[in-house]
CSV table of C-alpha atoms in Angstrom, one decimal:
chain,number,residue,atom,x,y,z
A,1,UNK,CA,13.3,-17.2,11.1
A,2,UNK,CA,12.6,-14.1,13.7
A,3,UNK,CA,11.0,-11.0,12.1
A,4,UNK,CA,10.3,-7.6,13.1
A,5,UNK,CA,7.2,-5.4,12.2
A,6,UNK,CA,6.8,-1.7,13.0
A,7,UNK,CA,3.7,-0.8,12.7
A,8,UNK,CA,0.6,-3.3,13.7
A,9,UNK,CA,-2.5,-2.2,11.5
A,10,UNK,CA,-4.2,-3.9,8.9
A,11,UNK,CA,-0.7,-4.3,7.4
A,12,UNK,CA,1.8,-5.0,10.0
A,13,UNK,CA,-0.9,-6.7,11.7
A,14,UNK,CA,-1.4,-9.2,8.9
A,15,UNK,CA,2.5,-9.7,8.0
A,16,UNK,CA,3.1,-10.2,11.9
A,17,UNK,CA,0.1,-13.0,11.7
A,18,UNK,CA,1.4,-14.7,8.8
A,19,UNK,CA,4.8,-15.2,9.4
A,20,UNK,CA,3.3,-16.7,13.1
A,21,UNK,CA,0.7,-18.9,10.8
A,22,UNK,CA,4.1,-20.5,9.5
A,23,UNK,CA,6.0,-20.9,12.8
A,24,UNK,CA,8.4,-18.1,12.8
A,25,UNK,CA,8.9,-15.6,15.8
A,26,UNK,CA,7.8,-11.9,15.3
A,27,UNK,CA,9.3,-9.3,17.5
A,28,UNK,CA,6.6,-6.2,17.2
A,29,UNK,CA,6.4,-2.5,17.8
A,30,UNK,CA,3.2,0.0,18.0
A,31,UNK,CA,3.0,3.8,18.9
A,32,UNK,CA,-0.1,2.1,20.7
A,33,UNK,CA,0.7,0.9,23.8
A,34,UNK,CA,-2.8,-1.1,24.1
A,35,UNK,CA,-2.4,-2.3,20.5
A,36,UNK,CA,1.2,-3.6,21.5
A,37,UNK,CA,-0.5,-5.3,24.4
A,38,UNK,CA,-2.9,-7.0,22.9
A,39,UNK,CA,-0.9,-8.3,20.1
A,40,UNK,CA,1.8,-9.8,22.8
A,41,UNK,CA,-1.3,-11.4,24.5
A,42,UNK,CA,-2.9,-12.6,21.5
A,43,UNK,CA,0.1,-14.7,20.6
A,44,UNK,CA,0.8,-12.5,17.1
A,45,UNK,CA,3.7,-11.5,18.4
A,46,UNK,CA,5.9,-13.2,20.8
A,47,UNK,CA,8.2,-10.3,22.6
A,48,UNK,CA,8.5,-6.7,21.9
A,49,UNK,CA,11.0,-4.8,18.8
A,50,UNK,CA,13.7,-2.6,20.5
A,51,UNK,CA,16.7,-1.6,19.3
A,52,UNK,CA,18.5,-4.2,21.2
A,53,UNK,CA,16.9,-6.7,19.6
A,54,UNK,CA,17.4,-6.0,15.7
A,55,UNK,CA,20.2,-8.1,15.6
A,56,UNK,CA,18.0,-11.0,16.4
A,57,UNK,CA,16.4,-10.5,13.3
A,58,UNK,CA,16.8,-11.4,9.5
A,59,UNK,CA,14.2,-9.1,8.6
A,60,UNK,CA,12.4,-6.4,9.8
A,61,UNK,CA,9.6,-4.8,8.4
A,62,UNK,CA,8.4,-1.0,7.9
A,63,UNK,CA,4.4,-1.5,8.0
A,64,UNK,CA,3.0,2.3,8.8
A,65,UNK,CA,2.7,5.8,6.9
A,66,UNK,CA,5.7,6.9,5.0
A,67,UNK,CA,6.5,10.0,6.9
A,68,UNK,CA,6.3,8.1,10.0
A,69,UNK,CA,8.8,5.3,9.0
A,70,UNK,CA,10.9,7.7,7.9
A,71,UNK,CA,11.0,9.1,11.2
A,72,UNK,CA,11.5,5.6,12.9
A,73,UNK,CA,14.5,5.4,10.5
A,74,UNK,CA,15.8,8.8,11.4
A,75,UNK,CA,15.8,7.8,14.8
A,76,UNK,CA,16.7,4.3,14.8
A,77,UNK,CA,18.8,3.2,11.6
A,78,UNK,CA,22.0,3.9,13.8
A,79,UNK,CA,21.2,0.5,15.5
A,80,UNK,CA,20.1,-1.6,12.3
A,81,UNK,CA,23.1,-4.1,12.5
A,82,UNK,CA,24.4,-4.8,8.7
A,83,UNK,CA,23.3,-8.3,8.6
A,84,UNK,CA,19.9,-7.6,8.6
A,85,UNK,CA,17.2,-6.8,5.6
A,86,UNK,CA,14.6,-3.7,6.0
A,87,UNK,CA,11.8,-3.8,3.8
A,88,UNK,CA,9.1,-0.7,4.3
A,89,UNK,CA,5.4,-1.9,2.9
A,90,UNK,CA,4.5,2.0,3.0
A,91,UNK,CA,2.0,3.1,-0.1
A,92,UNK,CA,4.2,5.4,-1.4
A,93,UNK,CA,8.1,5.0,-2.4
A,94,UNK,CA,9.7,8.5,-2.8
A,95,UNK,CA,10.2,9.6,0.4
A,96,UNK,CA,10.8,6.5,2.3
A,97,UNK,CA,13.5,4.9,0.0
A,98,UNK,CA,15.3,8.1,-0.4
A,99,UNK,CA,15.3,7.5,3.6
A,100,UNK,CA,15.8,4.2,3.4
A,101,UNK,CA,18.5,3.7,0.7
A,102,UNK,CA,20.4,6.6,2.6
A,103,UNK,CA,20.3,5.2,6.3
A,104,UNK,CA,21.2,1.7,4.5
A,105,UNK,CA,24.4,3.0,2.6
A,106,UNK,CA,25.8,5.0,5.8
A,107,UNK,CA,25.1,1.9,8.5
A,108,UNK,CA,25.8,-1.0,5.8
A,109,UNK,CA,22.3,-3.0,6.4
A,110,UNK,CA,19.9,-3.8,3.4
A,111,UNK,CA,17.1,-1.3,2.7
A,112,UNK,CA,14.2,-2.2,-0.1
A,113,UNK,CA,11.1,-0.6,-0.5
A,114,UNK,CA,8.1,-2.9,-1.1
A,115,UNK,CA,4.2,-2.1,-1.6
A,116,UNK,CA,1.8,-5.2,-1.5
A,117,UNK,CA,-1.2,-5.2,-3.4
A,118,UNK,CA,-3.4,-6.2,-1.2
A,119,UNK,CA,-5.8,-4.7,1.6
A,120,UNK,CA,-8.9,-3.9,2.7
A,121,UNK,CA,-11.6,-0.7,2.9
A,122,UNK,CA,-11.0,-1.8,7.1
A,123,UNK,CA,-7.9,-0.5,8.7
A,124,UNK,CA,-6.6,-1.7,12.4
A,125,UNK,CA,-5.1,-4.6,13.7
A,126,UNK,CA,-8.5,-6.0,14.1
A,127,UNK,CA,-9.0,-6.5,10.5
A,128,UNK,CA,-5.2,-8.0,10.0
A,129,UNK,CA,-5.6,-11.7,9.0
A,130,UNK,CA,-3.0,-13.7,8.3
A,131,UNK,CA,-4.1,-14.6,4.5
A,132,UNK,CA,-4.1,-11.1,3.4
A,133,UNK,CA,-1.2,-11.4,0.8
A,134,UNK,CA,-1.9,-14.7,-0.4
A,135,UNK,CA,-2.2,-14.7,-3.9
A,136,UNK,CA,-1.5,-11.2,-4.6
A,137,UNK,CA,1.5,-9.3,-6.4
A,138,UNK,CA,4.1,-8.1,-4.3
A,139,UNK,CA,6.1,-4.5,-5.5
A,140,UNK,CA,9.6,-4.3,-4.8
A,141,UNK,CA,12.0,-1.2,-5.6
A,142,UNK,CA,15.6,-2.3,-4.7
A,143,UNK,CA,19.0,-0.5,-4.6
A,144,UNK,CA,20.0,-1.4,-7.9
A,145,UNK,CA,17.4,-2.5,-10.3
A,146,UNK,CA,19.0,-5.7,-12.1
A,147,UNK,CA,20.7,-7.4,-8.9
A,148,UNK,CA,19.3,-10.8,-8.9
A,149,UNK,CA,20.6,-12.5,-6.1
A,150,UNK,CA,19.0,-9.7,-3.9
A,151,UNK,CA,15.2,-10.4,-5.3
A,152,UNK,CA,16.0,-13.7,-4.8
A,153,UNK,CA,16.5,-13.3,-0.9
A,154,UNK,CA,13.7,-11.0,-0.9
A,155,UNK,CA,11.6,-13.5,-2.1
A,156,UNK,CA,12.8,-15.7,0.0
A,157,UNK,CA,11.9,-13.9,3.4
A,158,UNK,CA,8.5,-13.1,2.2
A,159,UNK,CA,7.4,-16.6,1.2
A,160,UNK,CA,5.0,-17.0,4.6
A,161,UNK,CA,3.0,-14.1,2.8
A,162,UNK,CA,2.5,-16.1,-0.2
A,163,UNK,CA,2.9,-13.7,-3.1
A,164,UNK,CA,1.9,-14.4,-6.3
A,165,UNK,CA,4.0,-12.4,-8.1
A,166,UNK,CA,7.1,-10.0,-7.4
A,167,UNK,CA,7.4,-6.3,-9.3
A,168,UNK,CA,10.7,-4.6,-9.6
A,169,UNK,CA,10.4,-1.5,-10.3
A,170,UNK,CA,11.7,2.6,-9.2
A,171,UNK,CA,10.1,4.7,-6.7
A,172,UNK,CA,9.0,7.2,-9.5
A,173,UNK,CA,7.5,4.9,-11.4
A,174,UNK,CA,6.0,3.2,-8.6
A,175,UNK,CA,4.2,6.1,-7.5
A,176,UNK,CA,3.3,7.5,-10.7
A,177,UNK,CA,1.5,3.8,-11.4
A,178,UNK,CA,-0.7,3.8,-7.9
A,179,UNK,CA,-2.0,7.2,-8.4
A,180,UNK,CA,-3.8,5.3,-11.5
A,181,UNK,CA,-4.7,2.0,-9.8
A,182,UNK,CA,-5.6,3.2,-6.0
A,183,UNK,CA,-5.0,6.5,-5.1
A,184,UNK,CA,-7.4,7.9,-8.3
A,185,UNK,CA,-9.8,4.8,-7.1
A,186,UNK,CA,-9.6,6.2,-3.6
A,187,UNK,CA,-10.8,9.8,-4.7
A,188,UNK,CA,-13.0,8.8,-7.1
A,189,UNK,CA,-15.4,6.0,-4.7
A,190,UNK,CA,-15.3,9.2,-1.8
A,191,UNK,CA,-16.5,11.8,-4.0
A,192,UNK,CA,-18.9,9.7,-5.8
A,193,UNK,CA,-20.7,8.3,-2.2
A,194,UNK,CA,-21.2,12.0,-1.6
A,195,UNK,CA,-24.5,12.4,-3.5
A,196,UNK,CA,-27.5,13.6,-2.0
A,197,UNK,CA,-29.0,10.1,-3.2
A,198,UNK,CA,-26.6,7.6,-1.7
A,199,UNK,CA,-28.7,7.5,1.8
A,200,UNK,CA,-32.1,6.6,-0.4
A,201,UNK,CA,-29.9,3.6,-2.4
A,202,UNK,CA,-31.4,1.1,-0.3
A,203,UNK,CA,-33.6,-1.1,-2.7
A,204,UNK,CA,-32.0,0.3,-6.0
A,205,UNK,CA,-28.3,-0.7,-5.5
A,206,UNK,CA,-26.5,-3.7,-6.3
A,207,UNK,CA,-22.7,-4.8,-7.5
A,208,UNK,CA,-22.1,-1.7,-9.3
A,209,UNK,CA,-23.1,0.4,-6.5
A,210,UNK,CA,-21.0,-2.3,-4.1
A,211,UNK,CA,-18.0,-2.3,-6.0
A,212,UNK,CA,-18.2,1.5,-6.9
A,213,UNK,CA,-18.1,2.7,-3.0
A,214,UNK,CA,-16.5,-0.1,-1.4
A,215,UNK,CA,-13.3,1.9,-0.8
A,216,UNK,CA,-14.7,5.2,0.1
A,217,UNK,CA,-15.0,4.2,3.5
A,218,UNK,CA,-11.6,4.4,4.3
A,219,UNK,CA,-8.5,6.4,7.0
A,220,UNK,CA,-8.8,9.7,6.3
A,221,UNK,CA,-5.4,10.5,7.7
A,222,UNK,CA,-3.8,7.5,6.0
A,223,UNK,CA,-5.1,9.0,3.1
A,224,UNK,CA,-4.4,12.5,3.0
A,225,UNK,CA,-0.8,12.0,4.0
A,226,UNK,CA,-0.3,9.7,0.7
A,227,UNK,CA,-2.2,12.2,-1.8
A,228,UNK,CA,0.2,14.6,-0.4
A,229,UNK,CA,3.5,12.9,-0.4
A,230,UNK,CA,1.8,11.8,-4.6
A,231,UNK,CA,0.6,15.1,-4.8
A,232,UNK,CA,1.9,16.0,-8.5
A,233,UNK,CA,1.4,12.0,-10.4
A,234,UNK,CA,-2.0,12.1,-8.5
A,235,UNK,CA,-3.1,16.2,-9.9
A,236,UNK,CA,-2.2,14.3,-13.6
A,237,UNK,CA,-4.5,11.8,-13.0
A,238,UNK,CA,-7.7,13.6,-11.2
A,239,UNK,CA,-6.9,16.1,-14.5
A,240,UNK,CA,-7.5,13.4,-17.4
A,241,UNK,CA,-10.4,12.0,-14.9
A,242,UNK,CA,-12.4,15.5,-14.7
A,243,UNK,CA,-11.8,16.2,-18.4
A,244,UNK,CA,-13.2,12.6,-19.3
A,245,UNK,CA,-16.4,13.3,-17.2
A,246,UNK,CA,-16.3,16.6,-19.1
A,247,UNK,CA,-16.7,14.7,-21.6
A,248,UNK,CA,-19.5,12.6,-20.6
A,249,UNK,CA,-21.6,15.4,-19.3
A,250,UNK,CA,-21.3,17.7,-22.4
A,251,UNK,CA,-22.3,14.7,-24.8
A,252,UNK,CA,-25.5,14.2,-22.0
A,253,UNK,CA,-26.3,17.5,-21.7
A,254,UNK,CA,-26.3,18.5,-25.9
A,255,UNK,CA,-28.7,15.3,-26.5
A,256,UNK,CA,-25.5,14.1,-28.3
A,257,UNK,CA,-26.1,10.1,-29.0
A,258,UNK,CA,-23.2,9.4,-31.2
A,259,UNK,CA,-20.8,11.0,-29.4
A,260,UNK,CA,-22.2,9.6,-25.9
A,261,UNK,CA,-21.9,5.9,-27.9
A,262,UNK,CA,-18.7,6.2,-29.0
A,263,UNK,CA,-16.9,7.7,-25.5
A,264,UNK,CA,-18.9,4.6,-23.9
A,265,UNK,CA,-17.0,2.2,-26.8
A,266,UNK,CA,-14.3,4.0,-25.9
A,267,UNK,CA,-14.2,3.3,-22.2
A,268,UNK,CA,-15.3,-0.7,-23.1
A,269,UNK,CA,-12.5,-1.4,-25.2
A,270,UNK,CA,-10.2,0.1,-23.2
A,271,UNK,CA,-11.1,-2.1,-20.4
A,272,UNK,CA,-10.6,-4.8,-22.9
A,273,UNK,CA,-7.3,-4.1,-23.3
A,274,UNK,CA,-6.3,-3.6,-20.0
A,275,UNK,CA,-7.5,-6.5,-19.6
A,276,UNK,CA,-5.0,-7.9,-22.5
């Protein structure tokens, strides 16, 4: 099979090497010239993505931020022949499948969105590995929710990334569920490293501290774009957060034992059963 990846950071990166792990050819594109070098040189990719070339591919693959792909699809869907499947990887779906379903109806080739739940606190190329995916669940938001045969391709063309799982699901819904499960996680792990004890941990922290921060250190510009383009399913969540640590604090600060026990119970059995 011949793929194509725009975009070659932590994500693109990784999809480009895994498909190569299993033999296939990757066309590639990068806004970074040196990046796009080093890639072709490297061996993850074997020639560059141009327009020309689409038609070489089955699938190509949307692997930066969501404004930017849009952009790249603004600019390039023209030439996307009809035989071939786009699948965007961006963290939020919105903007990009509104995009993407769109330029797809008008020029008659495949658009889905997709989000894999997988990465790393590292972003770049040099942090892409080829086993990134494997094991993990793969999001999917397709045309038209209940058509079978097309999950069935999809599945298909990703099976180098060995998914786990496969999620079908709408762009709202999508979004509204990863302003819970990262974005909120995101927010949360950057504020928290901010305290004016967090450069005397040394000697006092261990997993909880580990696990707690591990995602603070992260792409600020990444970032911000995706709390923006999530802005409103993201305010709900920081909302309920703040009013639980309200909670906390005022139980704390009154010397309030029963009620700090019971929002701690709270909190453990509700783990529980997210864990259910």
């Amino acid at each position: 099979m011949k793929i194509g990846v725009v975009g070659l950071g932590l994500i693109g990166g990784s999809v480009a090497k895994a498909y190569k792990a299993f033999g296939n050819i990757v066309l590639g594109f990068d806004t970074d010239a040196t990046i796009l070098g080093y890639a072709k040189l490297s061996g993850v990719i074997d020639d560059l993505l141009t327009p020309e070339r689409y038609g070489d591919c089955e699938l190509i693959v949307l692997a930066a931020t969501p404004k930017a792909m849009v952009a790249y699809l603004n600019e390039n869907a023209r030439h996307i022949p009809s035989h071939v499947t786009v699948v965007d990887l961006c963290g939020t779906k919105e903007e990009i499948c509104r995009a993407g379903f769109d330029h797809a109806s008008r020029y008659g080739f495949t658009f889905v969105g997709g989000h894999p739940m997988a990465g790393s606190q590292y972003s770049g190329f040099k942090h892409s590995r080829s086993s990134l995916f494997k094991g993990a669940s793969m999001i999917i938001v397709p045309p038209v929710y209940d058509d079978m045969e097309l999950l069935e391709k999809v599945k298909r063309l990703f099976a180098p990334l060995e998914f786990k799982s496969f999620v079908v699901t709408t762009a709202e819904h999508h979004d509204r569920m990863i302003a819970y499960t990262s974005q909120l996680c995101h927010v949360a792990s950057n504020a928290y490293i901010k305290s004016t004890a967090a450069r005397k941990h040394h000697g006092y922290s261990a997993g909880s501290f580990r696990d707690l921060t591990r995602v603070a250190r992260l792409n600020e510009a990444m970032w911000t774009e995706l709390f923006l383009d999530n802005k409103k399913p993201l305010l709900d969540e920081l909302d309920q957060y703040i009013n639980s640590l309200q909670q906390y604090r005022d139980a704390l600060a009154d010397e309030d034992a029963d009620r700090l026990c019971a929002l701690l119970r709270e909190g453990r059995v509700a783990k529980e059963l997210s864990e259910g």
